[in-house]
mmCIF file of N, CA and C in Angstrom:
data_model
loop_
_atom_site.group_PDB
_atom_site.id
_atom_site.type_symbol
_atom_site.label_atom_id
_atom_site.label_comp_id
_atom_site.label_asym_id
_atom_site.label_seq_id
_atom_site.Cartn_x
_atom_site.Cartn_y
_atom_site.Cartn_z
ATOM 1 N N MET A 230 -14.750 -1.113 7.324
ATOM 2 C CA MET A 230 -14.067 -0.045 6.610
ATOM 3 C C MET A 230 -12.616 -0.457 6.369
ATOM 4 N N PRO A 231 -12.122 -0.214 5.175
ATOM 5 C CA PRO A 231 -10.755 -0.620 4.853
ATOM 6 C C PRO A 231 -9.695 0.021 5.745
ATOM 7 N N GLN A 232 -9.894 1.271 6.125
ATOM 8 C CA GLN A 232 -8.854 1.953 6.886
ATOM 9 C C GLN A 232 -8.606 1.329 8.253
ATOM 10 N N GLN A 233 -9.500 0.459 8.709
ATOM 11 C CA GLN A 233 -9.280 -0.226 9.975
ATOM 12 C C GLN A 233 -8.156 -1.252 9.858
ATOM 13 N N ARG A 234 -7.851 -1.674 8.646
ATOM 14 C CA ARG A 234 -6.836 -2.692 8.436
ATOM 15 C C ARG A 234 -5.637 -2.158 7.646
ATOM 16 N N ILE A 235 -5.676 -0.929 7.273
ATOM 17 C CA ILE A 235 -4.618 -0.307 6.479
ATOM 18 C C ILE A 235 -4.011 0.817 7.295
ATOM 19 N N LYS A 236 -2.699 0.944 7.203
ATOM 20 C CA LYS A 236 -2.037 2.033 7.918
ATOM 21 C C LYS A 236 -2.613 3.362 7.450
ATOM 22 N N GLN A 237 -2.748 4.269 8.386
ATOM 23 C CA GLN A 237 -3.356 5.567 8.115
ATOM 24 C C GLN A 237 -2.663 6.300 6.969
ATOM 25 N N LYS A 238 -1.341 6.299 6.956
ATOM 26 C CA LYS A 238 -0.613 7.021 5.902
ATOM 27 C C LYS A 238 -0.902 6.428 4.523
ATOM 28 N N HIS A 239 -1.081 5.110 4.446
ATOM 29 C CA HIS A 239 -1.404 4.484 3.161
ATOM 30 C C HIS A 239 -2.827 4.815 2.735
ATOM 31 N N TRP A 240 -3.726 4.789 3.686
ATOM 32 C CA TRP A 240 -5.113 5.117 3.364
ATOM 33 C C TRP A 240 -5.221 6.556 2.862
ATOM 34 N N GLU A 241 -4.477 7.459 3.464
ATOM 35 C CA GLU A 241 -4.490 8.857 3.023
ATOM 36 C C GLU A 241 -3.956 8.987 1.600
ATOM 37 N N GLN A 242 -2.962 8.195 1.249
ATOM 38 C CA GLN A 242 -2.445 8.208 -0.117
ATOM 39 C C GLN A 242 -3.494 7.707 -1.103
ATOM 40 N N ILE A 243 -4.213 6.677 -0.707
ATOM 41 C CA ILE A 243 -5.274 6.138 -1.563
ATOM 42 C C ILE A 243 -6.379 7.169 -1.740
ATOM 43 N N GLN A 244 -6.743 7.826 -0.671
ATOM 44 C CA GLN A 244 -7.765 8.867 -0.771
ATOM 45 C C GLN A 244 -7.308 10.004 -1.673
ATOM 46 N N SER A 245 -6.067 10.378 -1.552
ATOM 47 C CA SER A 245 -5.518 11.448 -2.383
ATOM 48 C C SER A 245 -5.536 11.051 -3.863
ATOM 49 N N LEU A 246 -5.127 9.837 -4.153
ATOM 50 C CA LEU A 246 -5.177 9.349 -5.533
ATOM 51 C C LEU A 246 -6.613 9.341 -6.063
ATOM 52 N N THR A 247 -7.535 8.948 -5.214
ATOM 53 C CA THR A 247 -8.943 8.911 -5.621
ATOM 54 C C THR A 247 -9.450 10.307 -5.952
ATOM 55 N N VAL A 248 -9.106 11.268 -5.133
ATOM 56 C CA VAL A 248 -9.526 12.651 -5.395
ATOM 57 C C VAL A 248 -8.938 13.134 -6.720
ATOM 58 N N GLU A 249 -7.667 12.871 -6.953
ATOM 59 C CA GLU A 249 -7.041 13.270 -8.222
ATOM 60 C C GLU A 249 -7.750 12.632 -9.405
ATOM 61 N N LEU A 250 -8.081 11.351 -9.257
ATOM 62 C CA LEU A 250 -8.760 10.629 -10.324
ATOM 63 C C LEU A 250 -10.148 11.207 -10.596
ATOM 64 N N VAL A 251 -10.884 11.494 -9.557
ATOM 65 C CA VAL A 251 -12.225 12.082 -9.701
ATOM 66 C C VAL A 251 -12.133 13.429 -10.406
ATOM 67 N N ILE A 252 -11.169 14.237 -10.021
ATOM 68 C CA ILE A 252 -10.987 15.543 -10.664
ATOM 69 C C ILE A 252 -10.644 15.358 -12.141
ATOM 70 N N HIS A 253 -9.755 14.422 -12.413
ATOM 71 C CA HIS A 253 -9.322 14.184 -13.792
ATOM 72 C C HIS A 253 -10.454 13.621 -14.658
ATOM 73 N N LEU A 254 -11.193 12.660 -14.127
ATOM 74 C CA LEU A 254 -12.257 12.007 -14.899
ATOM 75 C C LEU A 254 -13.580 12.750 -14.865
ATOM 76 N N ARG A 255 -13.771 13.517 -13.803
ATOM 77 C CA ARG A 255 -15.042 14.216 -13.584
ATOM 78 C C ARG A 255 -16.218 13.264 -13.440
ATOM 79 N N VAL A 256 -15.932 12.130 -12.839
ATOM 80 C CA VAL A 256 -16.970 11.152 -12.489
ATOM 81 C C VAL A 256 -16.615 10.569 -11.119
ATOM 82 N N PRO A 257 -17.602 10.108 -10.390
ATOM 83 C CA PRO A 257 -17.311 9.527 -9.073
ATOM 84 C C PRO A 257 -16.507 8.229 -9.186
ATOM 85 N N VAL A 258 -15.575 8.063 -8.277
ATOM 86 C CA VAL A 258 -14.782 6.837 -8.174
ATOM 87 C C VAL A 258 -14.689 6.494 -6.695
ATOM 88 N N LYS A 259 -14.891 5.231 -6.373
ATOM 89 C CA LYS A 259 -14.813 4.800 -4.976
ATOM 90 C C LYS A 259 -13.359 4.576 -4.590
ATOM 91 N N ASP A 260 -13.000 5.007 -3.394
ATOM 92 C CA ASP A 260 -11.632 4.808 -2.936
ATOM 93 C C ASP A 260 -11.297 3.320 -2.803
ATOM 94 N N THR A 261 -12.286 2.503 -2.482
ATOM 95 C CA THR A 261 -12.026 1.060 -2.393
ATOM 96 C C THR A 261 -11.741 0.457 -3.770
ATOM 97 N N ASP A 262 -12.343 1.019 -4.823
ATOM 98 C CA ASP A 262 -12.031 0.549 -6.176
ATOM 99 C C ASP A 262 -10.586 0.885 -6.537
ATOM 100 N N VAL A 263 -10.138 2.056 -6.125
ATOM 101 C CA VAL A 263 -8.741 2.429 -6.352
ATOM 102 C C VAL A 263 -7.833 1.473 -5.585
ATOM 103 N N LEU A 264 -8.171 1.203 -4.348
ATOM 104 C CA LEU A 264 -7.393 0.268 -3.543
ATOM 105 C C LEU A 264 -7.316 -1.103 -4.208
ATOM 106 N N HIS A 265 -8.442 -1.618 -4.668
ATOM 107 C CA HIS A 265 -8.458 -2.937 -5.312
ATOM 108 C C HIS A 265 -7.596 -2.943 -6.569
ATOM 109 N N TYR A 266 -7.655 -1.871 -7.332
ATOM 110 C CA TYR A 266 -6.812 -1.797 -8.531
ATOM 111 C C TYR A 266 -5.327 -1.795 -8.150
ATOM 112 N N LEU A 267 -4.974 -1.007 -7.151
ATOM 113 C CA LEU A 267 -3.574 -0.944 -6.713
ATOM 114 C C LEU A 267 -3.075 -2.306 -6.234
ATOM 115 N N ILE A 268 -3.908 -3.006 -5.519
ATOM 116 C CA ILE A 268 -3.533 -4.342 -5.056
ATOM 117 C C ILE A 268 -3.344 -5.279 -6.242
ATOM 118 N N SER A 269 -4.286 -5.274 -7.177
ATOM 119 C CA SER A 269 -4.196 -6.140 -8.356
ATOM 120 C C SER A 269 -2.944 -5.843 -9.168
ATOM 121 N N LYS A 270 -2.683 -4.563 -9.373
ATOM 122 C CA LYS A 270 -1.502 -4.158 -10.140
ATOM 123 C C LYS A 270 -0.224 -4.599 -9.434
ATOM 124 N N SER A 271 -0.180 -4.428 -8.145
ATOM 125 C CA SER A 271 0.999 -4.821 -7.368
ATOM 126 C C SER A 271 1.239 -6.326 -7.449
ATOM 127 N N LEU A 272 0.172 -7.075 -7.402
ATOM 128 C CA LEU A 272 0.310 -8.530 -7.441
ATOM 129 C C LEU A 272 0.882 -9.016 -8.769
ATOM 130 N N THR A 273 0.663 -8.275 -9.829
ATOM 131 C CA THR A 273 1.217 -8.672 -11.119
ATOM 132 C C THR A 273 2.603 -8.085 -11.363
ATOM 133 N N GLU A 274 2.950 -7.019 -10.661
ATOM 134 C CA GLU A 274 4.214 -6.320 -10.903
ATOM 135 C C GLU A 274 5.345 -6.718 -9.943
ATOM 136 N N ILE A 275 5.029 -7.033 -8.735
ATOM 137 C CA ILE A 275 6.055 -7.317 -7.732
ATOM 138 C C ILE A 275 6.487 -8.771 -7.834
ATOM 139 N N THR A 276 7.789 -8.967 -7.834
ATOM 140 C CA THR A 276 8.331 -10.322 -7.957
ATOM 141 C C THR A 276 8.588 -10.930 -6.581
ATOM 142 N N ILE A 277 8.743 -12.239 -6.582
ATOM 143 C CA ILE A 277 9.059 -12.933 -5.339
ATOM 144 C C ILE A 277 10.418 -12.485 -4.814
ATOM 145 N N GLU A 278 11.316 -12.127 -5.704
ATOM 146 C CA GLU A 278 12.632 -11.644 -5.287
ATOM 147 C C GLU A 278 12.516 -10.318 -4.536
ATOM 148 N N GLU A 279 11.674 -9.431 -5.033
ATOM 149 C CA GLU A 279 11.458 -8.157 -4.347
ATOM 150 C C GLU A 279 10.872 -8.376 -2.955
ATOM 151 N N LEU A 280 9.891 -9.247 -2.877
ATOM 152 C CA LEU A 280 9.281 -9.545 -1.574
ATOM 153 C C LEU A 280 10.296 -10.175 -0.628
ATOM 154 N N THR A 281 11.067 -11.103 -1.147
ATOM 155 C CA THR A 281 12.093 -11.750 -0.328
ATOM 156 C C THR A 281 13.067 -10.722 0.218
ATOM 157 N N ASN A 282 13.555 -9.856 -0.639
ATOM 158 C CA ASN A 282 14.493 -8.824 -0.198
ATOM 159 C C ASN A 282 13.871 -7.911 0.844
ATOM 160 N N GLN A 283 12.654 -7.509 0.613
ATOM 161 C CA GLN A 283 11.971 -6.622 1.550
ATOM 162 C C GLN A 283 11.852 -7.252 2.939
ATOM 163 N N PHE A 284 11.450 -8.505 2.973
ATOM 164 C CA PHE A 284 11.257 -9.150 4.266
ATOM 165 C C PHE A 284 12.574 -9.556 4.920
ATOM 166 N N LEU A 285 13.596 -9.812 4.132
ATOM 167 C CA LEU A 285 14.916 -10.056 4.711
ATOM 168 C C LEU A 285 15.458 -8.792 5.359
ATOM 169 N N ILE A 286 15.236 -7.660 4.715
ATOM 170 C CA ILE A 286 15.669 -6.379 5.276
ATOM 171 C C ILE A 286 14.933 -6.119 6.579
ATOM 172 N N LYS A 287 13.619 -6.301 6.587
ATOM 173 C CA LYS A 287 12.834 -6.089 7.808
ATOM 174 C C LYS A 287 13.301 -7.019 8.925
ATOM 175 N N LYS A 288 13.542 -8.279 8.573
ATOM 176 C CA LYS A 288 13.976 -9.247 9.573
ATOM 177 C C LYS A 288 15.345 -8.846 10.130
ATOM 178 N N SER A 289 16.217 -8.421 9.257
ATOM 179 C CA SER A 289 17.550 -7.990 9.678
ATOM 180 C C SER A 289 17.474 -6.787 10.607
ATOM 181 N N LEU A 290 16.635 -5.818 10.257
ATOM 182 C CA LEU A 290 16.485 -4.639 11.099
ATOM 183 C C LEU A 290 15.892 -4.997 12.455
ATOM 184 N N THR A 291 14.938 -5.889 12.465
ATOM 185 C CA THR A 291 14.309 -6.323 13.712
ATOM 186 C C THR A 291 15.320 -7.057 14.589
ATOM 187 N N ASN A 292 16.107 -7.921 13.983
ATOM 188 C CA ASN A 292 17.125 -8.665 14.739
ATOM 189 C C ASN A 292 18.182 -7.721 15.302
ATOM 190 N N ASN A 293 18.611 -6.749 14.519
ATOM 191 C CA ASN A 293 19.611 -5.798 14.982
ATOM 192 C C ASN A 293 19.077 -4.952 16.131
ATOM 193 N N LYS A 294 17.828 -4.560 16.054
ATOM 194 C CA LYS A 294 17.225 -3.755 17.110
ATOM 195 C C LYS A 294 17.197 -4.547 18.416
ATOM 196 N N THR A 295 16.823 -5.803 18.319
ATOM 197 C CA THR A 295 16.762 -6.649 19.504
ATOM 198 C C THR A 295 18.152 -6.807 20.120
ATOM 199 N N GLU A 296 19.163 -6.947 19.278
ATOM 200 C CA GLU A 296 20.530 -7.091 19.778
ATOM 201 C C GLU A 296 21.013 -5.815 20.439
ATOM 202 N N LEU A 297 20.543 -4.657 19.957
ATOM 203 C CA LEU A 297 20.972 -3.388 20.502
ATOM 204 C C LEU A 297 20.298 -3.060 21.815
ATOM 205 N N ASP A 298 19.125 -3.593 22.052
ATOM 206 C CA ASP A 298 18.361 -3.290 23.272
ATOM 207 C C ASP A 298 18.961 -3.882 24.511
#
């Protein structure tokens, strides 16, 4: 099951999007199909610069926390 590897809050967002889509389309849609689309879209939209910045921020926060402890 995907939710075993995805944070609960993210999985809930995916489920919510799936429900909205089903209501809008009036046809069944699998939540995993929504997840796969979101991943594909993200891979084409997010730049290496965005990823670099994100992970530098995380690394900085982690380092600061360790220094504060």
